[in-house]
Amino acid sequence: MQRLYKTKKICYMLCITIMTLLVSCSLGLKLGEIKLKQNTTGIYGIVLKLKSSFTNDPTNDLFVLFLIAIVLLFLTRREYTKRCKCCSAVFALCSSILLLIGRAVYKNNDLHVIFVTKFAFCKALIVAAGYFILIYYIINAFMEYLLPKLKVNEYIHTFTPKKFKITFKSCMIALIIAWMPYIIITYPCNFTGDTKDQVAQFIGDAEHSFSDRSIVYPEGAKRLLNNHHPIIHTLMVGSFATIGMKLGNINLAMFILVMIQVVFLMLVYSYTVNYIKKIGIPIIFQLVTLGFFMFYPVVPMYAMTLTKDSIYSGFMILITIQLFKIVRNEEEFFQSREEKIRTFICCLGLMLFRNNGVYILFIVIAVLLIRYRKSLTRLKSVGFSFGIPILLYWVVLLKIILPMFNIPNGSPREMLSIPFQQVARYAVEWGEEGFEDGEIEKLDKILCFKGDITVLQKRYNPIISDPVKYHFNKNYTKEEMKDFMGVWAKLLIRHPGTFIIATLNNDEFYYSVDYGRRVVYDGATKHGAPYGIDNPSITKTVRSGVVKIIEMLDHSSMLGWAFSVGTWNYMFIICILYAVYKKQYKFFIMMLPVILNVLIAFAGPVAQMRYASQWIVVLPLFGAMVWLCLEEKLKQNEIE
């Protein structure tokens, strides 16, 4: 028996050692084939190739190996339920594959480095296995060790700060103090290219408006106004800019407008912290939420960025809270006239400040109608809170008011970002020989590259579709678009891998945890110069310093993950996974807006922090949902 025990212990330690090496390889192994200077084959050649594949020699970083070993020893010694293991395995498998793909695409813009040789493929399997092992055990421990420990920890429930009390007023004061440096150094605001286009639309400046190049205006249209950007936001920005120009101080006008946006977001974030407090989440997590809104630099920087996305993010939080209320206490919500009116306003805001908000609400209302199909009273409440805002936006605004003032809707090219990018990638990979007779001409009718496939190849940028869709033929006919989509479908069938890689490449920032991309805007001068919108020179040095610090953190191997959109998306998925693990499927209703928003972003022209900021700020509510799932399960266990 003693010998058997020793044998098992040796096997266990050997298993831990192998897993430690695999995880270490996943973190440091360079993908792709390695060419050796000397012609060495066999096992020795493989060893030399592996040694050359490490970005840093792992033998020089014994501390990391030791740390990984300790973590795995701790995690693997714990007992986990079968359901937990199953959920963790599915998540670990999917995320390890995505992380591997993201790693390959980030450096090389394709998956060639994974499949180039058998040796390269084996290395890719080692990397994926390392990711799988680490993620699998971490998720297991998170769901069945860490969270239950936190739940019964007395300190978490009894902790109370002596000099700070969570109230709406105290949250507002804290946000004002924390954001004041950003407000000062970015005066009058951060100004984007889209906002410049909105000002150009409003004042009729065709030279600086890019949206009008893709939109066909109806007869009688006297201005460049269109609904490419939400028309309400365009009117706000244009009106303030015009007033500022007339008064000779456009900077002050833009500052006043962005301060309205800042105050709105402060109110929303303060309300969020207090809602988390109201539903019984411990104060230590309330403080973490407040600290996130105060100190995560992306939050105040986008609050000071004059863009529709910032206001939209506020309404994304508010609609999530309203759905949270429905999930937690249906009776209270449907009996409250105030809550139904609040939901009505949130739905309108969601659609008025982002055109795709209406598609999110279409699915949300469909789910609610199915859920409450047996209750006429609740169906009426859903119809009032969600249905009427949709009708007001879709029918009254889009079908009556906009046509009345000859304001066209946005261009269909925005919905075609993925097909355009896929066709351009196809042209790059397969050249003219990859097309059959007449196909290039049909594509040219939409993408306007003068029949020269090399022109389309030069326009292709793996991470953004704007250079391709910029030349979209706005005067296309239905027949020409039908022909284009017919060719697109044939190319998809011919080489589906090319289309898949084009999409994975374009959306890499959303599912990898690689870092180093620009995450914030750095002022108003670049895009605001045509209209005299400029940051004062007195704050230039400090502003540049702050932006460089953010960039330094973004490029840091230790903290860069915090500025990667993929990191935040995996956090959302873990929250969703926990709800599935606890069988608390009702919470999917409150998670719907974020899930749909992420899916819409995947179909967008570029993966960037500006779009992700719309849902990153909602994460504290998902964290609150996880805590309630845990609390609900514990209550059920006590009853049983």
XYZ file of C-alpha atoms in Angstrom, residues 131 216 608:
3
model
C -4.178 27.632 -22.478
C -28.151 59.147 -52.236
C -11.744 48.958 -31.411
